[in-house]
């Protein structure tokens, strides 16, 4: 489950561990209201997982299980494949618990356990989807319902922080020597595992987490761009990320005329990041122009391209049949496209006889260079306030 309420959150840890001022920079950007659709879908999938494991753990009776499951099935984001995917995760948990229990009668399965690692990062906590403790081992099993970005268990700082929290929660009762971490990402057919000796995890906590958390909490340290920028709220206009991308454009090629294979390899590697950065900047700029009327020198907002479409195909066929065209001429398997119809009937005639039966809806606003021939869309009358002010205050 998301642990968004912790400032030094486990889910955002790859950012604040690597780029300690990122939390302070992100605080200048608004939260997405109610979470995006993928976050809400993930929450629903986790609710199913929790319910199935509660029933397995005999925490709820069958009637309550069925009642709650039916309620969840009424959710607008529910689809029939969801339970199949979630059951991949619950089967892993159940299997791991049964193995632990076979070796240790005192093994326990804890569902949606709060995992507090604030001893190393002020206010830090998260929620472990499933935590199994027994035989000297504490194991976290985490469900990742998304399928957009593959997530792996190896050296995953979110899971390592959960591991710390789990160790902290159970160390007084169990003699723990190993922390295991598993990520189940069923929609990508991926189950990955990673384990650490407790001593190595504590070493990481003291020497990596603690100092980074102290800096992050105060908004201090160096901005360090990297793969962790992907989910940073500041990623579109962060100067450190921009500089890292622009530095590459001054790459020192060996041959002044032709690139060598290793250089082509380097360019291709960087191209993906450059393109995703440019995309982020463009999306941000478009939003600013649309929502606040911010003006970016050299750029203007225009109506994007759009396609024409038929209003009522049956009426159009009727009109054209009256003009002497046969159904065979007008149809393939379905009605021919507008361009083909213009070739058959003539553009002028189509305009005259079909008129309002063909419409063109307005294209989505697009940001283009000022030299573009399209007319600038008049901006909203909404107050246009200093763009920089919003971000600097
Ligand atoms: S975009 Fe990257 S470098 Fe910039 S603040 Fe975010 S994580 Fe740090």
mmCIF file of C-alpha atoms and ligand atoms in Angstrom:
data_model
loop_
_atom_site.group_PDB
_atom_site.id
_atom_site.type_symbol
_atom_site.label_atom_id
_atom_site.label_comp_id
_atom_site.label_asym_id
_atom_site.label_seq_id
_atom_site.Cartn_x
_atom_site.Cartn_y
_atom_site.Cartn_z
ATOM 1 C CA UNK A 1 0.000 0.000 0.000
ATOM 2 C CA UNK A 2 1.209 3.543 -0.628
ATOM 3 C CA UNK A 3 3.140 5.211 2.155
ATOM 4 C CA UNK A 4 2.708 8.682 0.765
ATOM 5 C CA UNK A 5 2.188 10.321 4.142
ATOM 6 C CA UNK A 6 5.750 9.821 5.275
ATOM 7 C CA UNK A 7 7.969 12.658 4.107
ATOM 8 C CA UNK A 8 10.948 10.324 3.904
ATOM 9 C CA UNK A 9 8.802 7.691 2.269
ATOM 10 C CA UNK A 10 10.043 4.252 1.323
ATOM 11 C CA UNK A 11 8.433 4.481 -2.112
ATOM 12 C CA UNK A 12 10.260 7.745 -2.844
ATOM 13 C CA UNK A 13 13.520 6.601 -1.258
ATOM 14 C CA UNK A 14 15.487 6.087 -4.471
ATOM 15 C CA UNK A 15 15.067 9.853 -4.984
ATOM 16 C CA UNK A 16 15.893 11.170 -1.519
ATOM 17 C CA UNK A 17 18.735 8.690 -0.982
ATOM 18 C CA UNK A 18 20.399 9.665 -4.267
ATOM 19 C CA UNK A 19 19.307 13.294 -4.575
ATOM 20 C CA UNK A 20 18.791 14.591 -1.054
ATOM 21 C CA UNK A 21 17.295 18.039 -1.925
ATOM 22 C CA UNK A 22 14.606 16.439 -4.132
ATOM 23 C CA UNK A 23 11.980 16.363 -1.343
ATOM 24 C CA UNK A 24 12.313 20.067 -0.756
ATOM 25 C CA UNK A 25 12.158 20.797 -4.506
ATOM 26 C CA UNK A 26 9.126 18.520 -4.949
ATOM 27 C CA UNK A 27 7.247 20.339 -2.199
ATOM 28 C CA UNK A 28 6.884 23.318 -4.596
ATOM 29 C CA UNK A 29 4.666 21.257 -6.881
ATOM 30 C CA UNK A 30 1.037 20.337 -6.181
ATOM 31 C CA UNK A 31 -0.062 16.831 -5.186
ATOM 32 C CA UNK A 32 -2.162 15.030 -7.764
ATOM 33 C CA UNK A 33 -5.680 15.080 -6.328
ATOM 34 C CA UNK A 34 -6.955 11.658 -5.277
ATOM 35 C CA UNK A 35 -4.018 9.944 -6.979
ATOM 36 C CA UNK A 36 -3.933 8.974 -10.618
ATOM 37 C CA UNK A 37 -5.984 6.162 -12.091
ATOM 38 C CA UNK A 38 -3.053 3.717 -11.840
ATOM 39 C CA UNK A 39 -2.571 4.504 -8.157
ATOM 40 C CA UNK A 40 -6.282 3.922 -7.491
ATOM 41 C CA UNK A 41 -6.215 0.683 -9.474
ATOM 42 C CA UNK A 42 -3.194 -0.431 -7.425
ATOM 43 C CA UNK A 43 -5.004 0.382 -4.191
ATOM 44 C CA UNK A 44 -7.989 -1.718 -5.288
ATOM 45 C CA UNK A 45 -5.745 -4.667 -6.203
ATOM 46 C CA UNK A 46 -4.053 -4.401 -2.796
ATOM 47 C CA UNK A 47 -7.461 -4.463 -1.111
ATOM 48 C CA UNK A 48 -8.235 -7.767 -2.836
ATOM 49 C CA UNK A 49 -4.828 -9.119 -1.793
ATOM 50 C CA UNK A 50 -5.369 -8.057 1.803
ATOM 51 C CA UNK A 51 -8.809 -9.646 1.881
ATOM 52 C CA UNK A 52 -7.634 -12.993 0.471
ATOM 53 C CA UNK A 53 -4.773 -13.156 2.968
ATOM 54 C CA UNK A 54 -7.011 -12.123 5.879
ATOM 55 C CA UNK A 55 -9.251 -15.054 5.026
ATOM 56 C CA UNK A 56 -6.256 -17.412 4.746
ATOM 57 C CA UNK A 57 -5.027 -16.158 8.128
ATOM 58 C CA UNK A 58 -8.512 -16.779 9.637
ATOM 59 C CA UNK A 59 -8.784 -13.090 10.528
ATOM 60 C CA UNK A 60 -12.239 -12.901 8.927
ATOM 61 C CA UNK A 61 -14.969 -15.512 8.433
ATOM 62 C CA UNK A 62 -16.249 -16.681 5.071
ATOM 63 C CA UNK A 63 -19.404 -14.536 5.132
ATOM 64 C CA UNK A 64 -17.421 -11.355 5.770
ATOM 65 C CA UNK A 65 -14.922 -12.333 3.082
ATOM 66 C CA UNK A 66 -17.687 -12.774 0.474
ATOM 67 C CA UNK A 67 -19.441 -9.568 1.493
ATOM 68 C CA UNK A 68 -16.270 -7.505 1.276
ATOM 69 C CA UNK A 69 -15.167 -9.130 -1.975
ATOM 70 C CA UNK A 70 -18.518 -8.310 -3.586
ATOM 71 C CA UNK A 71 -18.197 -4.716 -2.457
ATOM 72 C CA UNK A 72 -14.744 -4.475 -4.024
ATOM 73 C CA UNK A 73 -16.035 -6.026 -7.235
ATOM 74 C CA UNK A 74 -18.444 -3.112 -7.586
ATOM 75 C CA UNK A 75 -15.548 -0.680 -7.833
ATOM 76 C CA UNK A 76 -15.425 1.227 -11.126
ATOM 77 C CA UNK A 77 -11.830 0.112 -11.756
ATOM 78 C CA UNK A 78 -12.471 -3.591 -11.156
ATOM 79 C CA UNK A 79 -12.028 -5.937 -14.075
ATOM 80 C CA UNK A 80 -12.197 -9.714 -14.112
ATOM 81 C CA UNK A 81 -8.475 -10.267 -14.605
ATOM 82 C CA UNK A 82 -7.646 -8.360 -11.434
ATOM 83 C CA UNK A 83 -8.329 -11.244 -9.042
ATOM 84 C CA UNK A 84 -6.283 -13.659 -11.190
ATOM 85 C CA UNK A 85 -3.326 -11.290 -11.019
ATOM 86 C CA UNK A 86 -3.728 -10.696 -7.291
ATOM 87 C CA UNK A 87 -3.910 -14.448 -6.673
ATOM 88 C CA UNK A 88 -0.434 -14.826 -8.172
ATOM 89 C CA UNK A 89 0.764 -12.602 -5.336
ATOM 90 C CA UNK A 90 -1.317 -14.241 -2.587
ATOM 91 C CA UNK A 91 -0.148 -17.725 -3.698
ATOM 92 C CA UNK A 92 3.472 -16.614 -3.323
ATOM 93 C CA UNK A 93 2.741 -15.310 0.176
ATOM 94 C CA UNK A 94 0.866 -18.443 1.225
ATOM 95 C CA UNK A 95 3.562 -20.738 -0.144
ATOM 96 C CA UNK A 96 6.317 -18.802 1.625
ATOM 97 C CA UNK A 97 4.388 -18.788 4.882
ATOM 98 C CA UNK A 98 3.737 -22.544 4.678
ATOM 99 C CA UNK A 99 7.439 -23.161 4.091
ATOM 100 C CA UNK A 100 8.349 -20.982 7.085
ATOM 101 C CA UNK A 101 5.724 -22.694 9.228
ATOM 102 C CA UNK A 102 6.989 -26.160 8.261
ATOM 103 C CA UNK A 103 10.327 -25.222 9.813
ATOM 104 C CA UNK A 104 9.106 -23.078 12.685
ATOM 105 C CA UNK A 105 5.809 -23.582 14.551
ATOM 106 C CA UNK A 106 5.969 -19.985 15.749
ATOM 107 C CA UNK A 107 6.134 -18.497 12.237
ATOM 108 C CA UNK A 108 3.639 -15.670 11.701
ATOM 109 C CA UNK A 109 2.122 -13.936 8.722
ATOM 110 C CA UNK A 110 1.325 -10.294 9.204
ATOM 111 C CA UNK A 111 -0.801 -8.452 6.636
ATOM 112 C CA UNK A 112 -0.623 -4.713 5.980
ATOM 113 C CA UNK A 113 1.876 -4.311 8.773
ATOM 114 C CA UNK A 114 3.087 -0.791 9.586
ATOM 115 C CA UNK A 115 6.854 -0.792 9.219
ATOM 116 C CA UNK A 116 8.595 1.975 11.055
ATOM 117 C CA UNK A 117 12.162 2.856 10.096
ATOM 118 C CA UNK A 118 12.137 6.266 11.784
ATOM 119 C CA UNK A 119 15.158 5.249 13.862
ATOM 120 C CA UNK A 120 17.178 5.929 10.685
ATOM 121 C CA UNK A 121 14.977 8.442 8.785
ATOM 122 C CA UNK A 122 12.881 10.908 10.795
ATOM 123 C CA UNK A 123 9.165 10.054 10.574
ATOM 124 C CA UNK A 124 9.864 7.243 8.108
ATOM 125 C CA UNK A 125 7.357 4.434 7.886
ATOM 126 C CA UNK A 126 5.638 2.332 5.282
ATOM 127 C CA UNK A 127 3.164 -0.519 5.044
ATOM 128 C CA UNK A 128 4.334 -4.029 4.269
ATOM 129 C CA UNK A 129 1.779 -5.897 2.147
ATOM 130 C CA UNK A 130 2.803 -9.215 3.713
ATOM 131 C CA UNK A 131 5.472 -9.876 6.333
ATOM 132 C CA UNK A 132 6.465 -13.415 7.296
ATOM 133 C CA UNK A 133 8.627 -14.022 10.342
ATOM 134 C CA UNK A 134 10.033 -17.371 11.470
ATOM 135 C CA UNK A 135 13.158 -19.459 11.770
ATOM 136 C CA UNK A 136 15.380 -16.374 12.177
ATOM 137 C CA UNK A 137 14.186 -14.838 8.894
ATOM 138 C CA UNK A 138 11.904 -11.887 8.259
ATOM 139 C CA UNK A 139 10.504 -11.734 4.745
ATOM 140 C CA UNK A 140 8.630 -8.914 3.014
ATOM 141 C CA UNK A 141 6.460 -9.746 0.005
ATOM 142 C CA UNK A 142 5.387 -6.700 -1.959
ATOM 143 C CA UNK A 143 2.696 -6.566 -4.652
ATOM 144 C CA UNK A 144 3.350 -4.193 -7.556
ATOM 145 C CA UNK A 145 0.171 -4.080 -9.611
ATOM 146 C CA UNK A 146 1.429 -1.626 -12.237
ATOM 147 C CA UNK A 147 2.804 -2.862 -15.519
ATOM 148 C CA UNK A 148 4.330 0.316 -16.906
ATOM 149 C CA UNK A 149 7.681 0.111 -15.169
ATOM 150 C CA UNK A 150 9.306 -3.192 -14.163
ATOM 151 C CA UNK A 151 10.416 -3.186 -10.527
ATOM 152 C CA UNK A 152 12.982 -5.622 -9.159
ATOM 153 C CA UNK A 153 13.803 -6.720 -5.626
ATOM 154 C CA UNK A 154 17.591 -6.574 -5.925
ATOM 155 C CA UNK A 155 18.948 -3.675 -3.851
ATOM 156 C CA UNK A 156 15.523 -2.053 -3.991
ATOM 157 C CA UNK A 157 15.702 0.702 -1.376
ATOM 158 C CA UNK A 158 11.933 0.693 -0.764
ATOM 159 C CA UNK A 159 12.024 -2.995 0.174
ATOM 160 C CA UNK A 160 15.232 -2.561 2.151
ATOM 161 C CA UNK A 161 13.573 0.179 4.220
ATOM 162 C CA UNK A 162 10.560 -2.095 4.741
ATOM 163 C CA UNK A 163 13.043 -4.794 5.770
ATOM 164 C CA UNK A 164 14.538 -2.410 8.321
ATOM 165 C CA UNK A 165 11.076 -1.604 9.671
ATOM 166 C CA UNK A 166 10.197 -5.303 9.870
ATOM 167 C CA UNK A 167 13.466 -6.100 11.631
ATOM 168 C CA UNK A 168 12.802 -3.270 14.078
ATOM 169 C CA UNK A 169 9.240 -4.512 14.716
ATOM 170 C CA UNK A 170 10.167 -8.144 15.420
ATOM 171 C CA UNK A 171 13.739 -8.126 16.714
ATOM 172 C CA UNK A 172 12.682 -8.059 20.368
ATOM 173 C CA UNK A 173 10.681 -11.281 19.967
ATOM 174 C CA UNK A 174 12.628 -13.190 17.304
ATOM 175 C CA UNK A 175 16.328 -13.783 16.926
ATOM 176 C CA UNK A 176 16.664 -12.585 13.326
ATOM 177 C CA UNK A 177 19.694 -13.123 11.105
ATOM 178 C CA UNK A 178 18.329 -12.653 7.553
ATOM 179 C CA UNK A 179 15.963 -10.280 5.758
ATOM 180 C CA UNK A 180 14.364 -11.522 2.542
ATOM 181 C CA UNK A 181 12.534 -9.309 0.074
ATOM 182 C CA UNK A 182 10.251 -10.377 -2.750
ATOM 183 C CA UNK A 183 8.474 -8.280 -5.378
ATOM 184 C CA UNK A 184 5.559 -9.833 -7.236
ATOM 185 C CA UNK A 185 4.574 -7.922 -10.376
ATOM 186 C CA UNK A 186 1.943 -10.254 -11.807
ATOM 187 C CA UNK A 187 1.016 -8.262 -14.903
ATOM 188 C CA UNK A 188 4.636 -8.480 -16.046
ATOM 189 C CA UNK A 189 4.973 -12.156 -15.017
ATOM 190 C CA UNK A 190 7.747 -11.098 -12.708
ATOM 191 C CA UNK A 191 8.703 -12.432 -9.289
ATOM 192 C CA UNK A 192 12.104 -11.307 -8.022
ATOM 193 C CA UNK A 193 13.835 -11.983 -4.717
ATOM 194 C CA UNK A 194 16.723 -10.530 -2.775
ATOM 195 C CA UNK A 195 18.143 -11.260 0.659
ATOM 196 C CA UNK A 196 20.579 -9.641 3.046
ATOM 197 C CA UNK A 197 22.187 -10.535 6.324
ATOM 198 C CA UNK A 198 20.703 -8.395 9.067
ATOM 199 C CA UNK A 199 24.218 -7.054 9.791
ATOM 200 C CA UNK A 200 24.607 -5.783 6.194
ATOM 201 C CA UNK A 201 21.173 -4.182 6.251
ATOM 202 C CA UNK A 202 21.960 -2.391 9.509
ATOM 203 C CA UNK A 203 25.285 -1.257 8.084
ATOM 204 C CA UNK A 204 23.460 0.261 5.085
ATOM 205 C CA UNK A 205 20.934 1.872 7.436
ATOM 206 C CA UNK A 206 23.621 3.517 9.573
ATOM 207 C CA UNK A 207 26.001 4.564 6.822
ATOM 208 C CA UNK A 208 23.731 5.339 3.869
ATOM 209 C CA UNK A 209 20.154 5.897 5.037
ATOM 210 C CA UNK A 210 20.852 7.907 8.180
ATOM 211 C CA UNK A 211 23.171 10.550 6.663
ATOM 212 C CA UNK A 212 21.044 10.918 3.500
ATOM 213 C CA UNK A 213 17.847 11.215 5.557
ATOM 214 C CA UNK A 214 19.396 13.968 7.702
ATOM 215 C CA UNK A 215 20.239 15.990 4.584
ATOM 216 C CA UNK A 216 16.934 15.240 2.831
ATOM 217 C CA UNK A 217 14.959 16.269 5.889
ATOM 218 C CA UNK A 218 16.670 19.658 5.861
ATOM 219 C CA UNK A 219 16.552 20.002 2.052
ATOM 220 C CA UNK A 220 20.331 20.035 1.881
ATOM 221 C CA UNK A 221 22.931 18.252 -0.257
ATOM 222 C CA UNK A 222 23.650 18.039 -3.971
ATOM 223 C CA UNK A 223 21.053 17.652 -6.701
ATOM 224 C CA UNK A 224 22.028 14.400 -8.396
ATOM 225 C CA UNK A 225 20.119 13.435 -11.548
ATOM 226 C CA UNK A 226 19.664 9.792 -12.516
ATOM 227 C CA UNK A 227 17.066 7.137 -13.222
ATOM 228 C CA UNK A 228 15.266 8.194 -9.997
ATOM 229 C CA UNK A 229 14.219 11.487 -11.677
ATOM 230 C CA UNK A 230 11.466 9.582 -13.528
ATOM 231 C CA UNK A 231 8.904 10.029 -10.740
ATOM 232 C CA UNK A 232 10.172 13.324 -9.330
ATOM 233 C CA UNK A 233 7.595 16.113 -9.378
ATOM 234 C CA UNK A 234 10.357 18.593 -10.282
ATOM 235 C CA UNK A 235 11.642 16.553 -13.232
ATOM 236 C CA UNK A 236 10.300 18.845 -15.979
ATOM 237 C CA UNK A 237 12.067 21.987 -14.851
ATOM 238 C CA UNK A 238 14.834 20.761 -12.570
ATOM 239 C CA UNK A 239 18.005 22.530 -13.715
ATOM 240 C CA UNK A 240 20.324 19.723 -12.619
ATOM 241 C CA UNK A 241 18.458 17.283 -14.857
ATOM 242 C CA UNK A 242 18.489 19.795 -17.708
ATOM 243 C CA UNK A 243 22.218 20.377 -17.306
ATOM 244 C CA UNK A 244 22.942 16.657 -17.252
ATOM 245 C CA UNK A 245 21.072 16.244 -20.534
ATOM 246 C CA UNK A 246 22.573 19.300 -22.171
ATOM 247 C CA UNK A 247 26.116 18.367 -21.142
ATOM 248 C CA UNK A 248 25.847 15.386 -23.429
ATOM 249 C CA UNK A 249 25.413 17.640 -26.449
ATOM 250 C CA UNK A 250 29.018 18.773 -26.012
ATOM 251 C CA UNK A 251 30.260 15.170 -26.229
ATOM 252 C CA UNK A 252 33.840 15.068 -27.455
ATOM 253 C CA UNK A 253 33.791 12.853 -30.557
ATOM 254 C CA UNK A 254 37.077 11.200 -31.585
ATOM 255 C CA UNK A 255 36.709 11.650 -35.343
ATOM 256 C CA UNK A 256 35.588 15.176 -36.311
ATOM 257 C CA UNK A 257 33.495 13.821 -39.224
ATOM 258 C CA UNK A 258 32.031 10.396 -38.434
ATOM 259 C CA UNK A 259 30.835 8.760 -35.226
ATOM 260 C CA UNK A 260 32.452 5.492 -34.166
ATOM 261 C CA UNK A 261 30.424 2.429 -32.987
ATOM 262 C CA UNK A 262 31.144 3.083 -29.300
ATOM 263 C CA UNK A 263 30.039 6.701 -29.772
ATOM 264 C CA UNK A 264 26.853 5.623 -31.542
ATOM 265 C CA UNK A 265 26.230 3.285 -28.600
ATOM 266 C CA UNK A 266 26.667 6.187 -26.179
ATOM 267 C CA UNK A 267 24.334 8.430 -28.212
ATOM 268 C CA UNK A 268 21.656 5.743 -28.358
ATOM 269 C CA UNK A 269 21.876 5.213 -24.606
ATOM 270 C CA UNK A 270 21.443 8.925 -23.966
ATOM 271 C CA UNK A 271 18.760 9.417 -26.619
ATOM 272 C CA UNK A 272 16.064 7.708 -24.549
ATOM 273 C CA UNK A 273 16.688 9.972 -21.559
ATOM 274 C CA UNK A 274 16.939 13.080 -23.761
ATOM 275 C CA UNK A 275 13.655 12.253 -25.427
ATOM 276 C CA UNK A 276 11.864 11.553 -22.153
ATOM 277 C CA UNK A 277 13.239 14.815 -20.680
ATOM 278 C CA UNK A 278 12.117 16.831 -23.727
ATOM 279 C CA UNK A 279 8.705 15.217 -23.461
ATOM 280 C CA UNK A 280 8.430 16.134 -19.759
ATOM 281 C CA UNK A 281 9.402 19.760 -20.467
ATOM 282 C CA UNK A 282 6.895 20.022 -23.313
ATOM 283 C CA UNK A 283 4.038 18.542 -21.270
ATOM 284 C CA UNK A 284 4.826 20.897 -18.410
ATOM 285 C CA UNK A 285 4.950 23.942 -20.703
ATOM 286 C CA UNK A 286 1.643 23.016 -22.372
ATOM 287 C CA UNK A 287 -0.041 22.694 -18.983
ATOM 288 C CA UNK A 288 1.307 26.066 -17.871
ATOM 289 C CA UNK A 289 0.075 27.800 -21.051
ATOM 290 C CA UNK A 290 -3.350 26.167 -20.888
ATOM 291 C CA UNK A 291 -3.976 26.547 -17.183
ATOM 292 C CA UNK A 292 -2.296 29.868 -16.421
ATOM 293 C CA UNK A 293 -1.682 31.527 -19.761
ATOM 294 C CA UNK A 294 2.066 31.582 -19.189
ATOM 295 C CA UNK A 295 3.918 32.834 -22.265
ATOM 296 C CA UNK A 296 7.082 31.020 -23.347
ATOM 297 C CA UNK A 297 9.079 33.227 -25.755
ATOM 298 C CA UNK A 298 9.106 31.839 -29.297
ATOM 299 C CA UNK A 299 6.154 29.503 -28.669
ATOM 300 C CA UNK A 300 2.399 29.801 -29.093
ATOM 301 C CA UNK A 301 -0.678 27.691 -28.470
ATOM 302 C CA UNK A 302 -2.614 26.537 -31.527
ATOM 303 C CA UNK A 303 -5.403 24.132 -32.244
ATOM 304 C CA UNK A 304 -3.894 20.693 -32.973
ATOM 305 C CA UNK A 305 -4.729 18.724 -36.080
ATOM 306 C CA UNK A 306 -7.919 16.705 -36.105
ATOM 307 C CA UNK A 307 -9.778 14.434 -38.499
ATOM 308 C CA UNK A 308 -13.100 14.983 -40.217
ATOM 309 C CA UNK A 309 -15.832 12.485 -39.501
ATOM 310 C CA UNK A 310 -19.302 11.579 -40.750
ATOM 311 C CA UNK A 311 -22.220 12.725 -38.622
ATOM 312 C CA UNK A 312 -24.684 10.097 -39.899
ATOM 313 C CA UNK A 313 -23.474 7.461 -42.383
ATOM 314 C CA UNK A 314 -26.951 6.174 -43.319
ATOM 315 C CA UNK A 315 -28.182 9.642 -44.282
ATOM 316 C CA UNK A 316 -25.011 10.271 -46.305
ATOM 317 C CA UNK A 317 -25.473 6.981 -48.211
ATOM 318 C CA UNK A 318 -29.108 7.957 -48.834
ATOM 319 C CA UNK A 319 -28.122 11.389 -50.207
ATOM 320 C CA UNK A 320 -25.448 9.933 -52.478
ATOM 321 C CA UNK A 321 -27.744 7.165 -53.770
ATOM 322 C CA UNK A 322 -30.199 9.878 -54.812
ATOM 323 C CA UNK A 323 -27.260 11.421 -56.729
ATOM 324 C CA UNK A 324 -26.874 8.114 -58.624
ATOM 325 C CA UNK A 325 -24.054 6.424 -56.701
ATOM 326 C CA UNK A 326 -24.498 2.725 -55.879
ATOM 327 C CA UNK A 327 -23.906 1.227 -52.422
ATOM 328 C CA UNK A 328 -21.017 -0.807 -53.898
ATOM 329 C CA UNK A 329 -19.259 2.404 -54.909
ATOM 330 C CA UNK A 330 -19.703 3.925 -51.458
ATOM 331 C CA UNK A 331 -18.823 0.968 -49.287
ATOM 332 C CA UNK A 332 -15.945 -1.431 -48.830
ATOM 333 C CA UNK A 333 -16.739 -3.530 -45.788
ATOM 334 C CA UNK A 334 -17.798 -0.299 -44.159
ATOM 335 C CA UNK A 335 -18.382 3.220 -45.430
ATOM 336 C CA UNK A 336 -15.419 4.525 -47.473
ATOM 337 C CA UNK A 337 -13.321 7.264 -45.900
ATOM 338 C CA UNK A 338 -13.975 10.966 -46.611
ATOM 339 C CA UNK A 339 -10.862 11.270 -48.824
ATOM 340 C CA UNK A 340 -11.980 8.317 -51.014
ATOM 341 C CA UNK A 341 -15.469 9.786 -51.231
ATOM 342 C CA UNK A 342 -14.037 13.097 -52.449
ATOM 343 C CA UNK A 343 -12.087 11.244 -55.165
ATOM 344 C CA UNK A 344 -15.285 9.482 -56.280
ATOM 345 C CA UNK A 345 -17.742 12.363 -56.063
ATOM 346 C CA UNK A 346 -15.487 15.421 -56.274
ATOM 347 C CA UNK A 347 -14.491 17.656 -53.362
ATOM 348 C CA UNK A 348 -16.724 20.582 -54.300
ATOM 349 C CA UNK A 349 -19.774 18.372 -54.742
ATOM 350 C CA UNK A 350 -19.178 16.642 -51.413
ATOM 351 C CA UNK A 351 -19.059 20.075 -49.743
ATOM 352 C CA UNK A 352 -22.274 21.151 -51.506
ATOM 353 C CA UNK A 353 -24.455 18.087 -51.028
ATOM 354 C CA UNK A 354 -23.170 16.745 -47.715
ATOM 355 C CA UNK A 355 -22.404 20.063 -45.992
ATOM 356 C CA UNK A 356 -23.126 19.657 -42.275
ATOM 357 C CA UNK A 357 -23.107 15.862 -42.506
ATOM 358 C CA UNK A 358 -19.321 16.004 -42.260
ATOM 359 C CA UNK A 359 -17.806 17.696 -39.240
ATOM 360 C CA UNK A 360 -14.354 18.409 -37.960
ATOM 361 C CA UNK A 361 -14.000 18.645 -34.199
ATOM 362 C CA UNK A 362 -11.463 21.066 -32.745
ATOM 363 C CA UNK A 363 -7.994 19.573 -32.290
ATOM 364 C CA UNK A 364 -6.357 19.391 -28.898
ATOM 365 C CA UNK A 365 -4.360 22.516 -28.059
ATOM 366 C CA UNK A 366 -0.734 22.123 -29.066
ATOM 367 C CA UNK A 367 2.332 24.198 -28.364
ATOM 368 C CA UNK A 368 4.178 25.082 -31.575
ATOM 369 C CA UNK A 369 6.934 27.452 -32.718
ATOM 370 C CA UNK A 370 5.721 30.994 -33.356
ATOM 371 C CA UNK A 371 6.690 30.560 -37.037
ATOM 372 C CA UNK A 372 3.920 27.922 -37.445
ATOM 373 C CA UNK A 373 1.205 29.113 -39.842
ATOM 374 C CA UNK A 374 -1.687 28.142 -37.580
ATOM 375 C CA UNK A 375 -3.500 30.908 -35.719
ATOM 376 C CA UNK A 376 -2.712 31.367 -32.050
ATOM 377 C CA UNK A 377 -5.554 30.335 -29.758
ATOM 378 C CA UNK A 378 -6.580 33.175 -27.502
ATOM 379 C CA UNK A 379 -5.538 32.463 -23.987
ATOM 380 C CA UNK A 380 -7.903 32.058 -21.083
ATOM 381 C CA UNK A 381 -8.788 35.240 -19.300
ATOM 382 C CA UNK A 382 -7.521 33.637 -16.111
ATOM 383 C CA UNK A 383 -4.957 35.643 -14.288
ATOM 384 C CA UNK A 384 -1.560 35.310 -15.821
ATOM 385 C CA UNK A 385 0.766 35.546 -12.960
ATOM 386 C CA UNK A 386 4.412 35.344 -12.652
ATOM 387 C CA UNK A 387 5.257 31.749 -13.459
ATOM 388 C CA UNK A 388 8.544 31.946 -11.590
ATOM 389 C CA UNK A 389 6.788 33.288 -8.488
ATOM 390 C CA UNK A 390 4.698 30.135 -8.190
ATOM 391 C CA UNK A 391 7.768 28.027 -8.062
ATOM 392 C CA UNK A 392 9.990 30.265 -6.013
ATOM 393 C CA UNK A 393 7.558 30.924 -3.169
HETATM 394 S S1 LIG B 1 14.611 15.847 -11.155
HETATM 395 FE FE1 LIG B 1 16.206 14.475 -10.486
HETATM 396 S S2 LIG B 1 17.920 15.809 -9.995
HETATM 397 FE FE2 LIG B 1 16.108 17.085 -10.075
HETATM 398 S S3 LIG B 1 15.347 17.162 -7.967
HETATM 399 FE FE3 LIG B 1 14.271 15.507 -8.981
HETATM 400 S S4 LIG B 1 15.496 13.687 -8.493
HETATM 401 FE FE4 LIG B 1 16.817 15.466 -8.103
#
